[in-house]
mmCIF file of C-alpha atoms in Angstrom:
data_model
loop_
_atom_site.group_PDB
_atom_site.id
_atom_site.type_symbol
_atom_site.label_atom_id
_atom_site.label_comp_id
_atom_site.label_asym_id
_atom_site.label_seq_id
_atom_site.Cartn_x
_atom_site.Cartn_y
_atom_site.Cartn_z
ATOM 1 C CA MET A 668 2.577 -12.363 -49.363
ATOM 2 C CA ASN A 669 1.371 -15.457 -47.512
ATOM 3 C CA ALA A 670 -2.254 -15.949 -48.607
ATOM 4 C CA THR A 671 -2.911 -18.445 -45.798
ATOM 5 C CA ASP A 672 -1.806 -16.092 -43.046
ATOM 6 C CA PRO A 673 -3.273 -12.616 -43.761
ATOM 7 C CA ALA A 674 -3.051 -11.251 -40.227
ATOM 8 C CA ALA A 675 0.657 -11.935 -39.915
ATOM 9 C CA GLN A 676 1.458 -10.538 -43.343
ATOM 10 C CA ALA A 677 1.694 -6.917 -42.269
ATOM 11 C CA LEU A 678 3.996 -7.868 -39.396
ATOM 12 C CA SER A 679 6.311 -10.373 -41.033
ATOM 13 C CA ALA A 680 6.201 -9.879 -44.813
ATOM 14 C CA ALA A 681 9.806 -8.706 -44.718
ATOM 15 C CA PRO A 682 12.666 -8.736 -42.221
ATOM 16 C CA PRO A 683 11.877 -6.098 -39.579
ATOM 17 C CA VAL A 684 13.942 -2.970 -39.685
ATOM 18 C CA SER A 685 14.550 -0.556 -36.818
ATOM 19 C CA THR A 686 16.817 2.421 -36.511
ATOM 20 C CA ASP A 687 17.826 1.344 -33.011
ATOM 21 C CA ALA A 688 17.809 -2.413 -33.840
ATOM 22 C CA GLU A 689 15.988 -3.281 -30.616
ATOM 23 C CA ARG A 690 14.987 -6.920 -30.243
ATOM 24 C CA THR A 691 11.312 -7.790 -30.613
ATOM 25 C CA LEU A 692 9.226 -10.940 -30.432
ATOM 26 C CA LEU A 693 6.522 -11.824 -32.933
ATOM 27 C CA VAL A 694 3.944 -13.945 -31.121
ATOM 28 C CA LYS A 695 1.586 -15.710 -33.499
ATOM 29 C CA VAL A 696 -1.439 -17.804 -32.501
ATOM 30 C CA PHE A 697 -3.854 -19.563 -34.848
ATOM 31 C CA GLY A 698 -6.688 -22.071 -34.630
ATOM 32 C CA ARG A 699 -10.443 -22.278 -34.133
ATOM 33 C CA ASP A 700 -11.907 -18.927 -33.113
ATOM 34 C CA ARG A 701 -13.914 -18.495 -29.934
ATOM 35 C CA PRO A 702 -14.387 -15.800 -27.291
ATOM 36 C CA GLY A 703 -11.487 -15.072 -24.969
ATOM 37 C CA ILE A 704 -8.498 -15.909 -27.175
ATOM 38 C CA THR A 705 -7.178 -12.361 -27.446
ATOM 39 C CA ALA A 706 -7.710 -11.696 -23.749
ATOM 40 C CA GLY A 707 -6.072 -14.984 -22.830
ATOM 41 C CA LEU A 708 -2.937 -14.401 -24.887
ATOM 42 C CA PHE A 709 -2.368 -10.879 -23.624
ATOM 43 C CA ASP A 710 -3.082 -11.959 -20.052
ATOM 44 C CA ARG A 711 -0.167 -14.390 -20.356
ATOM 45 C CA LEU A 712 2.079 -11.763 -21.928
ATOM 46 C CA ALA A 713 1.145 -9.226 -19.245
ATOM 47 C CA GLY A 714 2.776 -11.418 -16.614
ATOM 48 C CA PHE A 715 6.149 -10.700 -18.207
ATOM 49 C CA GLY A 716 5.791 -6.902 -18.385
ATOM 50 C CA VAL A 717 6.254 -6.691 -22.169
ATOM 51 C CA GLU A 718 5.237 -3.660 -24.239
ATOM 52 C CA VAL A 719 2.910 -4.060 -27.224
ATOM 53 C CA ILE A 720 4.295 -2.614 -30.462
ATOM 54 C CA ASP A 721 1.709 -3.904 -32.959
ATOM 55 C CA ILE A 722 -1.316 -6.203 -33.160
ATOM 56 C CA GLU A 723 -2.977 -7.851 -36.155
ATOM 57 C CA GLN A 724 -5.961 -10.201 -35.973
ATOM 58 C CA VAL A 725 -8.192 -11.757 -38.604
ATOM 59 C CA VAL A 726 -10.882 -14.426 -38.580
ATOM 60 C CA THR A 727 -11.570 -16.393 -41.754
ATOM 61 C CA ARG A 728 -14.216 -19.142 -41.835
ATOM 62 C CA GLY A 729 -14.063 -19.503 -38.075
ATOM 63 C CA ARG A 730 -10.254 -19.695 -37.899
ATOM 64 C CA ILE A 731 -8.374 -16.974 -36.059
ATOM 65 C CA THR A 732 -4.867 -15.728 -36.733
ATOM 66 C CA LEU A 733 -3.634 -13.373 -34.013
ATOM 67 C CA CYS A 734 -0.229 -11.711 -34.125
ATOM 68 C CA ALA A 735 1.370 -9.553 -31.444
ATOM 69 C CA LEU A 736 4.683 -7.784 -31.858
ATOM 70 C CA VAL A 737 6.110 -7.154 -28.384
ATOM 71 C CA THR A 738 9.330 -6.271 -26.607
ATOM 72 C CA PRO A 739 11.186 -9.127 -24.893
ATOM 73 C CA PRO A 740 10.777 -9.378 -21.112
ATOM 74 C CA ALA A 741 13.416 -7.399 -19.244
ATOM 75 C CA ALA A 742 14.176 -9.949 -16.520
ATOM 76 C CA PRO A 743 17.147 -12.250 -17.234
ATOM 77 C CA GLY A 744 15.995 -15.646 -18.463
ATOM 78 C CA ALA A 745 12.354 -14.549 -18.657
ATOM 79 C CA GLU A 746 12.098 -14.948 -22.421
ATOM 80 C CA GLY A 747 12.323 -18.717 -22.160
ATOM 81 C CA ALA A 748 9.621 -18.714 -19.511
ATOM 82 C CA LEU A 749 7.420 -16.537 -21.734
ATOM 83 C CA ARG A 750 7.767 -19.016 -24.582
ATOM 84 C CA VAL A 751 6.864 -21.959 -22.365
ATOM 85 C CA THR A 752 3.872 -20.091 -20.888
ATOM 86 C CA VAL A 753 2.441 -19.113 -24.292
ATOM 87 C CA HIS A 754 2.874 -22.594 -25.771
ATOM 88 C CA ARG A 755 1.253 -24.270 -22.764
ATOM 89 C CA TRP A 756 -1.689 -21.869 -22.870
ATOM 90 C CA ALA A 757 -2.094 -22.490 -26.606
ATOM 91 C CA GLU A 758 -2.074 -26.276 -26.150
ATOM 92 C CA GLU A 759 -4.679 -26.053 -23.377
ATOM 93 C CA HIS A 760 -6.984 -24.195 -25.791
ATOM 94 C CA LYS A 761 -6.163 -26.439 -28.785
ATOM 95 C CA LEU A 762 -4.372 -23.627 -30.600
ATOM 96 C CA GLN A 763 -1.031 -23.473 -32.357
ATOM 97 C CA ALA A 764 1.543 -20.885 -31.339
ATOM 98 C CA GLU A 765 4.762 -19.617 -32.864
ATOM 99 C CA ILE A 766 7.203 -17.103 -31.370
ATOM 100 C CA ILE A 767 9.757 -15.557 -33.707
ATOM 101 C CA SER A 768 12.657 -13.482 -32.415
ATOM 102 C CA GLY A 769 13.885 -10.544 -34.479
ATOM 103 C CA THR A 770 14.687 -6.868 -34.398
ATOM 104 C CA GLY A 771 12.658 -3.712 -34.765
ATOM 105 C CA ASP A 772 9.164 -2.935 -36.001
ATOM 106 C CA ASN A 773 7.545 -3.267 -39.446
ATOM 107 C CA ARG A 774 9.599 -1.936 -42.286
ATOM 108 C CA ALA A 775 8.650 1.545 -43.444
ATOM 109 C CA ARG A 776 5.965 1.604 -46.134
ATOM 110 C CA GLY A 777 7.141 2.615 -49.585
ATOM 111 C CA GLU A 778 6.293 5.910 -51.220
ATOM 112 C CA GLY A 779 3.085 6.040 -53.194
ATOM 113 C CA ARG A 780 0.311 4.511 -51.121
ATOM 114 C CA SER A 781 -3.013 3.496 -52.601
ATOM 115 C CA HIS A 782 -6.257 1.756 -51.764
ATOM 116 C CA VAL A 783 -7.274 -0.736 -54.427
ATOM 117 C CA THR A 784 -10.845 -2.051 -54.399
ATOM 118 C CA VAL A 785 -11.547 -5.163 -56.465
ATOM 119 C CA LEU A 786 -15.115 -6.224 -57.282
ATOM 120 C CA GLY A 787 -15.804 -9.660 -58.710
ATOM 121 C CA HIS A 788 -18.998 -11.508 -59.604
ATOM 122 C CA PRO A 789 -17.421 -13.985 -59.009
ATOM 123 C CA LEU A 790 -13.909 -13.061 -57.881
ATOM 124 C CA THR A 791 -11.666 -15.844 -59.142
ATOM 125 C CA ALA A 792 -8.276 -16.992 -57.871
ATOM 126 C CA ALA A 793 -6.893 -16.375 -61.368
ATOM 127 C CA ALA A 794 -7.941 -12.719 -61.186
ATOM 128 C CA VAL A 795 -6.341 -12.236 -57.777
ATOM 129 C CA ALA A 796 -3.146 -13.920 -58.974
ATOM 130 C CA ALA A 797 -2.932 -11.758 -62.095
ATOM 131 C CA LEU A 798 -3.594 -8.478 -60.270
ATOM 132 C CA SER A 799 -1.103 -9.349 -57.525
ATOM 133 C CA ALA A 800 1.528 -10.133 -60.145
ATOM 134 C CA ARG A 801 1.014 -6.753 -61.811
ATOM 135 C CA VAL A 802 1.483 -5.004 -58.453
ATOM 136 C CA SER A 803 4.768 -6.824 -57.917
ATOM 137 C CA GLU A 804 6.002 -6.138 -61.447
ATOM 138 C CA ALA A 805 5.274 -2.420 -60.954
ATOM 139 C CA GLY A 806 7.477 -2.405 -57.845
ATOM 140 C CA GLY A 807 4.609 -2.256 -55.362
ATOM 141 C CA ASN A 808 3.946 -4.232 -52.202
ATOM 142 C CA ILE A 809 0.596 -5.465 -50.887
ATOM 143 C CA ASP A 810 0.607 -4.371 -47.249
ATOM 144 C CA ARG A 811 -2.872 -5.533 -46.264
ATOM 145 C CA VAL A 812 -5.953 -7.231 -47.708
ATOM 146 C CA PHE A 813 -9.437 -7.484 -46.245
ATOM 147 C CA ARG A 814 -12.938 -8.236 -47.476
ATOM 148 C CA LEU A 815 -15.498 -5.447 -47.823
ATOM 149 C CA ALA A 816 -18.445 -7.542 -48.965
ATOM 150 C CA LYS A 817 -19.431 -11.048 -49.979
ATOM 151 C CA TYR A 818 -22.675 -10.071 -51.744
ATOM 152 C CA PRO A 819 -24.133 -8.926 -54.027
ATOM 153 C CA VAL A 820 -20.541 -9.054 -55.267
ATOM 154 C CA THR A 821 -17.292 -10.111 -53.650
ATOM 155 C CA ALA A 822 -15.363 -6.948 -52.797
ATOM 156 C CA VAL A 823 -11.872 -6.856 -51.328
ATOM 157 C CA GLU A 824 -9.603 -3.951 -50.547
ATOM 158 C CA LEU A 825 -5.835 -4.005 -50.899
ATOM 159 C CA THR A 826 -3.531 -1.430 -49.344
ATOM 160 C CA ILE A 827 -0.526 -1.049 -51.632
ATOM 161 C CA SER A 828 2.686 0.941 -51.276
ATOM 162 C CA GLY A 829 5.774 1.529 -53.363
ATOM 163 C CA VAL A 830 4.250 2.737 -56.653
ATOM 164 C CA PRO A 831 2.550 6.053 -57.565
ATOM 165 C CA THR A 832 -1.239 5.854 -57.639
ATOM 166 C CA GLU A 833 -1.657 6.975 -61.264
ATOM 167 C CA GLU A 834 0.904 4.447 -62.472
ATOM 168 C CA LEU A 835 -0.718 1.683 -60.441
ATOM 169 C CA ARG A 836 -4.168 2.584 -61.784
ATOM 170 C CA ALA A 837 -2.989 2.292 -65.383
ATOM 171 C CA VAL A 838 -1.321 -1.067 -64.794
ATOM 172 C CA LEU A 839 -4.232 -2.621 -62.905
ATOM 173 C CA ALA A 840 -6.987 -1.223 -65.127
ATOM 174 C CA ALA A 841 -5.721 -3.161 -68.127
ATOM 175 C CA GLU A 842 -5.404 -6.378 -66.142
ATOM 176 C CA ALA A 843 -8.825 -5.929 -64.531
ATOM 177 C CA ALA A 844 -10.411 -5.649 -67.966
ATOM 178 C CA ALA A 845 -8.668 -8.829 -69.064
ATOM 179 C CA GLN A 846 -9.828 -10.657 -65.916
ATOM 180 C CA ARG A 847 -13.378 -9.252 -66.108
ATOM 181 C CA VAL A 848 -13.334 -7.716 -62.658
ATOM 182 C CA ASP A 849 -13.914 -4.108 -61.607
ATOM 183 C CA ILE A 850 -11.168 -2.177 -59.914
ATOM 184 C CA ALA A 851 -10.782 1.232 -58.306
ATOM 185 C CA VAL A 852 -7.417 2.722 -57.368
ATOM 186 C CA VAL A 853 -7.395 5.816 -55.159
ATOM 187 C CA ARG A 854 -4.653 7.594 -53.283
ATOM 188 C CA ALA A 855 -4.500 6.696 -49.601
ATOM 189 C CA GLY A 856 -5.093 9.400 -47.014
ATOM 190 C CA LEU A 857 -7.768 11.234 -45.089
ATOM 191 C CA HIS A 858 -9.154 12.817 -48.265
ATOM 192 C CA ARG A 859 -10.642 9.452 -49.233
ATOM 193 C CA ARG A 860 -13.266 9.711 -46.512
ATOM 194 C CA ALA A 861 -13.656 13.453 -47.000
ATOM 195 C CA LYS A 862 -15.741 13.166 -50.195
ATOM 196 C CA ARG A 863 -18.993 14.713 -49.065
ATOM 197 C CA LEU A 864 -20.999 15.229 -52.249
ATOM 198 C CA ILE A 865 -22.082 12.562 -54.710
ATOM 199 C CA VAL A 866 -23.677 13.562 -57.999
ATOM 200 C CA MET A 867 -25.375 10.901 -60.099
ATOM 201 C CA ASP A 868 -26.680 10.716 -63.604
ATOM 202 C CA VAL A 869 -30.288 9.483 -63.667
ATOM 203 C CA ASP A 870 -31.138 7.503 -66.801
ATOM 204 C CA SER A 871 -29.462 4.053 -66.769
ATOM 205 C CA THR A 872 -27.633 4.994 -63.573
ATOM 206 C CA LEU A 873 -29.956 5.896 -60.694
ATOM 207 C CA ILE A 874 -32.813 4.309 -62.621
ATOM 208 C CA GLN A 875 -32.872 1.429 -65.083
ATOM 209 C CA ASP A 876 -34.813 3.350 -67.722
ATOM 210 C CA GLU A 877 -34.340 6.119 -70.268
ATOM 211 C CA VAL A 878 -37.089 8.567 -69.305
ATOM 212 C CA ILE A 879 -37.582 9.982 -72.773
ATOM 213 C CA GLU A 880 -38.222 6.460 -74.046
ATOM 214 C CA LEU A 881 -40.929 5.997 -71.420
ATOM 215 C CA PHE A 882 -42.634 9.149 -72.679
ATOM 216 C CA ALA A 883 -42.067 8.033 -76.278
ATOM 217 C CA ALA A 884 -43.794 4.723 -75.623
ATOM 218 C CA HIS A 885 -46.967 6.642 -74.776
ATOM 219 C CA ALA A 886 -46.529 8.788 -77.890
ATOM 220 C CA GLY A 887 -46.033 5.780 -80.170
ATOM 221 C CA CYS A 888 -42.501 6.759 -81.254
ATOM 222 C CA GLU A 889 -40.364 4.638 -78.899
ATOM 223 C CA GLU A 890 -38.221 2.987 -81.578
ATOM 224 C CA GLN A 891 -37.284 6.268 -83.248
ATOM 225 C CA VAL A 892 -36.367 7.871 -79.926
ATOM 226 C CA ALA A 893 -34.390 4.836 -78.714
ATOM 227 C CA ALA A 894 -32.248 4.827 -81.846
ATOM 228 C CA VAL A 895 -31.290 8.480 -81.418
ATOM 229 C CA THR A 896 -30.651 7.987 -77.683
ATOM 230 C CA GLU A 897 -28.240 5.141 -78.321
ATOM 231 C CA GLN A 898 -26.255 7.213 -80.823
ATOM 232 C CA ALA A 899 -26.048 10.117 -78.369
ATOM 233 C CA MET A 900 -24.874 7.909 -75.473
ATOM 234 C CA ARG A 901 -22.109 6.490 -77.670
ATOM 235 C CA GLY A 902 -20.950 10.031 -78.388
ATOM 236 C CA GLU A 903 -21.874 9.849 -82.059
ATOM 237 C CA LEU A 904 -24.344 12.756 -81.912
ATOM 238 C CA ASP A 905 -24.329 16.162 -80.248
ATOM 239 C CA PHE A 906 -26.496 15.705 -77.177
ATOM 240 C CA ALA A 907 -28.322 19.048 -77.358
ATOM 241 C CA GLU A 908 -29.346 18.502 -80.971
ATOM 242 C CA SER A 909 -30.353 14.897 -80.345
ATOM 243 C CA LEU A 910 -32.407 16.012 -77.339
ATOM 244 C CA ARG A 911 -34.338 18.543 -79.420
ATOM 245 C CA ALA A 912 -34.907 15.938 -82.140
ATOM 246 C CA ARG A 913 -36.291 13.398 -79.672
ATOM 247 C CA VAL A 914 -38.419 15.882 -77.747
ATOM 248 C CA ALA A 915 -39.949 17.104 -81.001
ATOM 249 C CA LEU A 916 -41.448 13.631 -81.435
ATOM 250 C CA LEU A 917 -43.442 14.153 -78.211
ATOM 251 C CA ALA A 918 -45.355 17.152 -79.570
ATOM 252 C CA GLY A 919 -49.062 16.855 -78.843
ATOM 253 C CA LEU A 920 -48.716 14.186 -76.129
ATOM 254 C CA ASP A 921 -51.018 14.798 -73.153
ATOM 255 C CA ALA A 922 -48.881 16.039 -70.245
ATOM 256 C CA ALA A 923 -51.055 14.047 -67.825
ATOM 257 C CA VAL A 924 -49.074 10.983 -68.927
ATOM 258 C CA THR A 925 -46.335 12.204 -66.582
ATOM 259 C CA GLU A 926 -47.967 10.420 -63.645
ATOM 260 C CA LYS A 927 -47.907 7.143 -65.556
ATOM 261 C CA VAL A 928 -44.253 7.617 -66.478
ATOM 262 C CA ARG A 929 -43.311 8.318 -62.852
ATOM 263 C CA ALA A 930 -44.994 5.048 -61.845
ATOM 264 C CA GLU A 931 -43.099 3.162 -64.557
ATOM 265 C CA VAL A 932 -39.649 4.344 -63.435
ATOM 266 C CA ARG A 933 -37.575 1.488 -61.975
ATOM 267 C CA LEU A 934 -34.792 2.295 -59.535
ATOM 268 C CA THR A 935 -31.500 0.521 -60.138
ATOM 269 C CA PRO A 936 -30.889 -2.314 -57.637
ATOM 270 C CA GLY A 937 -28.983 -0.890 -54.681
ATOM 271 C CA ALA A 938 -30.062 2.716 -55.306
ATOM 272 C CA ARG A 939 -32.019 3.093 -52.074
ATOM 273 C CA THR A 940 -29.261 1.412 -50.060
ATOM 274 C CA LEU A 941 -26.616 3.680 -51.583
ATOM 275 C CA ILE A 942 -28.525 6.890 -50.878
ATOM 276 C CA ARG A 943 -29.689 5.824 -47.419
ATOM 277 C CA THR A 944 -26.134 4.925 -46.384
ATOM 278 C CA LEU A 945 -24.590 8.068 -47.854
ATOM 279 C CA LYS A 946 -27.063 10.238 -45.966
ATOM 280 C CA ARG A 947 -26.199 8.455 -42.726
ATOM 281 C CA LEU A 948 -22.533 9.196 -43.385
ATOM 282 C CA GLY A 949 -23.281 12.898 -43.786
ATOM 283 C CA TYR A 950 -22.983 13.047 -47.569
ATOM 284 C CA GLN A 951 -25.106 15.329 -49.701
ATOM 285 C CA VAL A 952 -26.577 13.601 -52.737
ATOM 286 C CA ALA A 953 -27.516 15.213 -56.041
ATOM 287 C CA ILE A 954 -28.785 14.109 -59.434
ATOM 288 C CA VAL A 955 -28.179 15.757 -62.770
ATOM 289 C CA SER A 956 -29.985 14.526 -65.833
ATOM 290 C CA GLY A 957 -30.386 15.013 -69.528
ATOM 291 C CA GLY A 958 -33.932 13.835 -68.837
ATOM 292 C CA PHE A 959 -36.733 15.916 -67.444
ATOM 293 C CA THR A 960 -37.744 17.694 -64.260
ATOM 294 C CA GLN A 961 -41.181 16.133 -64.660
ATOM 295 C CA VAL A 962 -39.523 12.933 -63.344
ATOM 296 C CA THR A 963 -36.461 14.140 -61.404
ATOM 297 C CA ASP A 964 -38.559 16.359 -59.109
ATOM 298 C CA HIS A 965 -40.475 13.251 -58.100
ATOM 299 C CA LEU A 966 -37.213 11.342 -57.469
ATOM 300 C CA VAL A 967 -35.951 14.145 -55.226
ATOM 301 C CA GLU A 968 -39.045 13.876 -53.068
ATOM 302 C CA ARG A 969 -39.128 10.080 -53.141
ATOM 303 C CA LEU A 970 -35.455 9.573 -52.186
ATOM 304 C CA GLY A 971 -34.751 12.653 -50.065
ATOM 305 C CA LEU A 972 -32.099 14.072 -52.389
ATOM 306 C CA ASP A 973 -30.402 17.419 -51.751
ATOM 307 C CA PHE A 974 -30.013 18.877 -55.245
ATOM 308 C CA ALA A 975 -31.236 18.185 -58.764
ATOM 309 C CA ALA A 976 -30.940 19.603 -62.266
ATOM 310 C CA ALA A 977 -32.611 18.433 -65.477
ATOM 311 C CA ASN A 978 -34.305 19.660 -68.621
ATOM 312 C CA THR A 979 -37.956 20.686 -68.587
ATOM 313 C CA LEU A 980 -40.512 19.657 -71.179
ATOM 314 C CA GLU A 981 -42.550 22.671 -72.269
ATOM 315 C CA VAL A 982 -46.308 22.334 -71.754
ATOM 316 C CA ALA A 983 -49.072 24.404 -73.355
ATOM 317 C CA ASP A 984 -52.799 23.766 -73.028
ATOM 318 C CA GLY A 985 -52.081 20.542 -71.161
ATOM 319 C CA LYS A 986 -49.940 19.050 -73.930
ATOM 320 C CA PHE A 987 -46.217 18.817 -74.597
ATOM 321 C CA THR A 988 -45.129 21.280 -77.287
ATOM 322 C CA GLY A 989 -42.145 19.239 -78.491
ATOM 323 C CA ARG A 990 -39.682 21.750 -77.002
ATOM 324 C CA VAL A 991 -37.654 22.127 -73.808
ATOM 325 C CA THR A 992 -37.411 25.312 -71.763
ATOM 326 C CA GLY A 993 -34.479 26.949 -70.027
ATOM 327 C CA GLU A 994 -30.825 25.935 -69.937
ATOM 328 C CA ILE A 995 -30.202 22.570 -71.570
ATOM 329 C CA VAL A 996 -28.441 20.049 -69.345
ATOM 330 C CA ASP A 997 -25.978 18.465 -71.775
ATOM 331 C CA ARG A 998 -22.422 17.157 -71.387
ATOM 332 C CA ALA A 999 -20.917 20.525 -70.478
ATOM 333 C CA GLY A 1000 -24.017 21.418 -68.480
ATOM 334 C CA LYS A 1001 -23.608 18.406 -66.200
ATOM 335 C CA ALA A 1002 -20.084 19.514 -65.291
ATOM 336 C CA ARG A 1003 -21.368 23.040 -64.590
ATOM 337 C CA TRP A 1004 -24.074 21.687 -62.316
ATOM 338 C CA LEU A 1005 -21.524 19.543 -60.470
ATOM 339 C CA ALA A 1006 -19.562 22.719 -59.703
ATOM 340 C CA ARG A 1007 -22.721 24.574 -58.652
ATOM 341 C CA PHE A 1008 -23.827 21.776 -56.349
ATOM 342 C CA ALA A 1009 -20.349 21.611 -54.805
ATOM 343 C CA GLU A 1010 -20.438 25.353 -54.144
ATOM 344 C CA ARG A 1011 -23.874 25.132 -52.544
ATOM 345 C CA ALA A 1012 -22.777 22.181 -50.425
ATOM 346 C CA GLY A 1013 -19.558 23.922 -49.383
ATOM 347 C CA VAL A 1014 -17.474 21.065 -50.787
ATOM 348 C CA PRO A 1015 -14.380 21.482 -53.004
ATOM 349 C CA LEU A 1016 -14.515 19.631 -56.313
ATOM 350 C CA GLU A 1017 -11.741 17.260 -55.253
ATOM 351 C CA GLN A 1018 -14.066 16.000 -52.520
ATOM 352 C CA THR A 1019 -16.886 15.070 -54.889
ATOM 353 C CA VAL A 1020 -17.868 11.786 -56.524
ATOM 354 C CA ALA A 1021 -19.660 11.639 -59.877
ATOM 355 C CA ILE A 1022 -21.395 8.549 -61.279
ATOM 356 C CA GLY A 1023 -22.616 8.141 -64.852
ATOM 357 C CA ASP A 1024 -22.881 5.811 -67.815
ATOM 358 C CA GLY A 1025 -22.923 7.856 -71.024
ATOM 359 C CA ALA A 1026 -20.602 10.033 -73.089
ATOM 360 C CA ASN A 1027 -22.512 13.116 -71.931
ATOM 361 C CA ASP A 1028 -21.346 12.312 -68.368
ATOM 362 C CA LEU A 1029 -17.637 12.446 -69.192
ATOM 363 C CA ASP A 1030 -17.014 16.124 -68.378
ATOM 364 C CA MET A 1031 -18.697 15.639 -65.005
ATOM 365 C CA LEU A 1032 -16.764 12.426 -64.280
ATOM 366 C CA ASN A 1033 -13.466 14.068 -65.141
ATOM 367 C CA ALA A 1034 -14.196 17.197 -63.065
ATOM 368 C CA ALA A 1035 -15.076 15.270 -59.889
ATOM 369 C CA GLY A 1036 -12.561 14.054 -57.339
ATOM 370 C CA LEU A 1037 -13.598 10.496 -58.228
ATOM 371 C CA GLY A 1038 -15.422 9.634 -61.440
ATOM 372 C CA VAL A 1039 -17.238 6.287 -61.544
ATOM 373 C CA ALA A 1040 -18.410 4.795 -64.842
ATOM 374 C CA PHE A 1041 -21.452 2.662 -63.960
ATOM 375 C CA ASN A 1042 -22.258 -0.077 -66.502
ATOM 376 C CA ALA A 1043 -21.000 2.439 -68.996
ATOM 377 C CA LYS A 1044 -20.271 2.586 -72.690
ATOM 378 C CA PRO A 1045 -16.660 1.669 -73.653
ATOM 379 C CA VAL A 1046 -15.637 5.284 -74.293
ATOM 380 C CA VAL A 1047 -16.744 6.192 -70.775
ATOM 381 C CA ARG A 1048 -15.066 3.228 -69.070
ATOM 382 C CA GLU A 1049 -11.792 4.103 -70.750
ATOM 383 C CA GLN A 1050 -11.763 7.710 -69.524
ATOM 384 C CA ALA A 1051 -13.277 7.481 -66.032
ATOM 385 C CA ASP A 1052 -11.212 7.011 -62.866
ATOM 386 C CA THR A 1053 -12.886 3.670 -62.226
ATOM 387 C CA ALA A 1054 -15.616 1.495 -63.661
ATOM 388 C CA VAL A 1055 -18.295 -0.671 -62.071
ATOM 389 C CA ASN A 1056 -19.797 -3.272 -64.369
ATOM 390 C CA VAL A 1057 -22.184 -5.071 -62.032
ATOM 391 C CA PRO A 1058 -25.871 -4.060 -61.856
ATOM 392 C CA PHE A 1059 -25.829 -2.988 -58.211
ATOM 393 C CA LEU A 1060 -25.504 0.727 -57.512
ATOM 394 C CA ASP A 1061 -24.653 0.266 -53.834
ATOM 395 C CA THR A 1062 -21.310 -1.291 -54.818
ATOM 396 C CA VAL A 1063 -20.108 2.316 -55.112
ATOM 397 C CA LEU A 1064 -20.021 2.283 -51.301
ATOM 398 C CA TYR A 1065 -17.170 -0.221 -51.421
ATOM 399 C CA LEU A 1066 -15.109 2.206 -53.483
ATOM 400 C CA LEU A 1067 -15.427 4.599 -50.530
ATOM 401 C CA GLY A 1068 -14.209 1.970 -48.065
ATOM 402 C CA VAL A 1069 -17.647 1.191 -46.588
ATOM 403 C CA THR A 1070 -18.189 -2.501 -45.814
ATOM 404 C CA ARG A 1071 -21.369 -4.510 -46.292
ATOM 405 C CA GLU A 1072 -21.402 -5.320 -42.575
ATOM 406 C CA GLU A 1073 -21.422 -1.600 -41.742
ATOM 407 C CA VAL A 1074 -24.360 -1.021 -44.086
ATOM 408 C CA GLU A 1075 -26.388 -3.867 -42.621
ATOM 409 C CA ALA A 1076 -25.546 -2.925 -39.035
ATOM 410 C CA ALA A 1077 -26.785 0.622 -39.665
ATOM 411 C CA ASP A 1078 -29.987 -0.702 -41.261
ATOM 412 C CA GLU A 1079 -30.627 -2.969 -38.296
ATOM 413 C CA LEU A 1080 -29.992 -0.168 -35.806
ATOM 414 C CA ASP A 1081 -32.444 2.129 -37.588
ATOM 415 C CA GLY A 1082 -34.962 -0.612 -38.213
ATOM 416 C CA ALA A 1083 -34.689 -0.027 -41.952
ATOM 417 C CA PRO A 1084 -35.180 -2.918 -44.400
ATOM 418 C CA THR A 1085 -31.890 -4.366 -45.583
ATOM 419 C CA GLY A 1086 -31.246 -3.867 -49.302
ATOM 420 C CA ASP A 1087 -33.729 -2.578 -51.882
#
């Protein structure tokens, strides 16, 4: 792969192959970008009656690389005239041109096609080199690369063929961890854009806080609750039992403190952007939490969410009793709610995305079509489909193929503030 010539890569990475071995011309133009270059080149080619087989164009830091794969002109001797015409036009516009004769179209893509999203903060040349080497060693080929975002992280997407998706994911996941970048590997195809339900954990995912610890701070037992929470998130304690133990410490706390806790909740950076963009794309968005409806109901109203499930703190005589009511939302419960939400939304499970950070999210992450571990504990990162380890929730959009430019353009069109 020629890193200095990304637009031409897809056209000329390998000798062209064609079943009928018809001659083709690869016309390549590069130089300073400005309006009219594409129109000018094809205007010159049009005078020779050629047919367009493929086009690739990219602009990087104001420099354009434009490639056109065309048939040779039919008239005898016209190919030489075409070459002279293109080179003269390029010189007049202070561009460089190259015309390469060959046969056929692009070679057929290999079996096993995947989209690989790489997130770096920063994204180093060493990381790109290492990941590219692993692709090659696995027998894959990088067919195309383009940038999804330059902030708040650098995100690039690679289209790779020639190696099964699951095998590629295993190879790249290990290298990504070594290079300290995040990576997502998903099978190419229409299903990638068909994911129409996203279900998020709340504590330390949608929000930066652990809700029970906010309540505990008002009850004077924050340290005891935090210690039990940490053990549960690491998978060292049964969640249901740890929940009951922590809630018991809230017994006697005035339920009116709920309003204060709601005001203290801090959304994760990028949360509003993620939800706003997903809703524009037609997604339904749900939350499922081991926390409490006293807070999640407020989040539903505040963010315009479609579904929610959480535990409920029991209240009697205006005070918390130290118990929860109804079905406990634990590890298995989150997976059940994912399935229920999918049924209500009319979406098959393979078209869902789940996002979470703790061990009690694992069943949900594994049941979804795409499970994303967000700033997660090691046990979760190891078992999820992909992991994001930067503190910006809207980076999940890049895993779905949405670019930062598309997000900002939609915000500008709607008059919405950019970012959170």
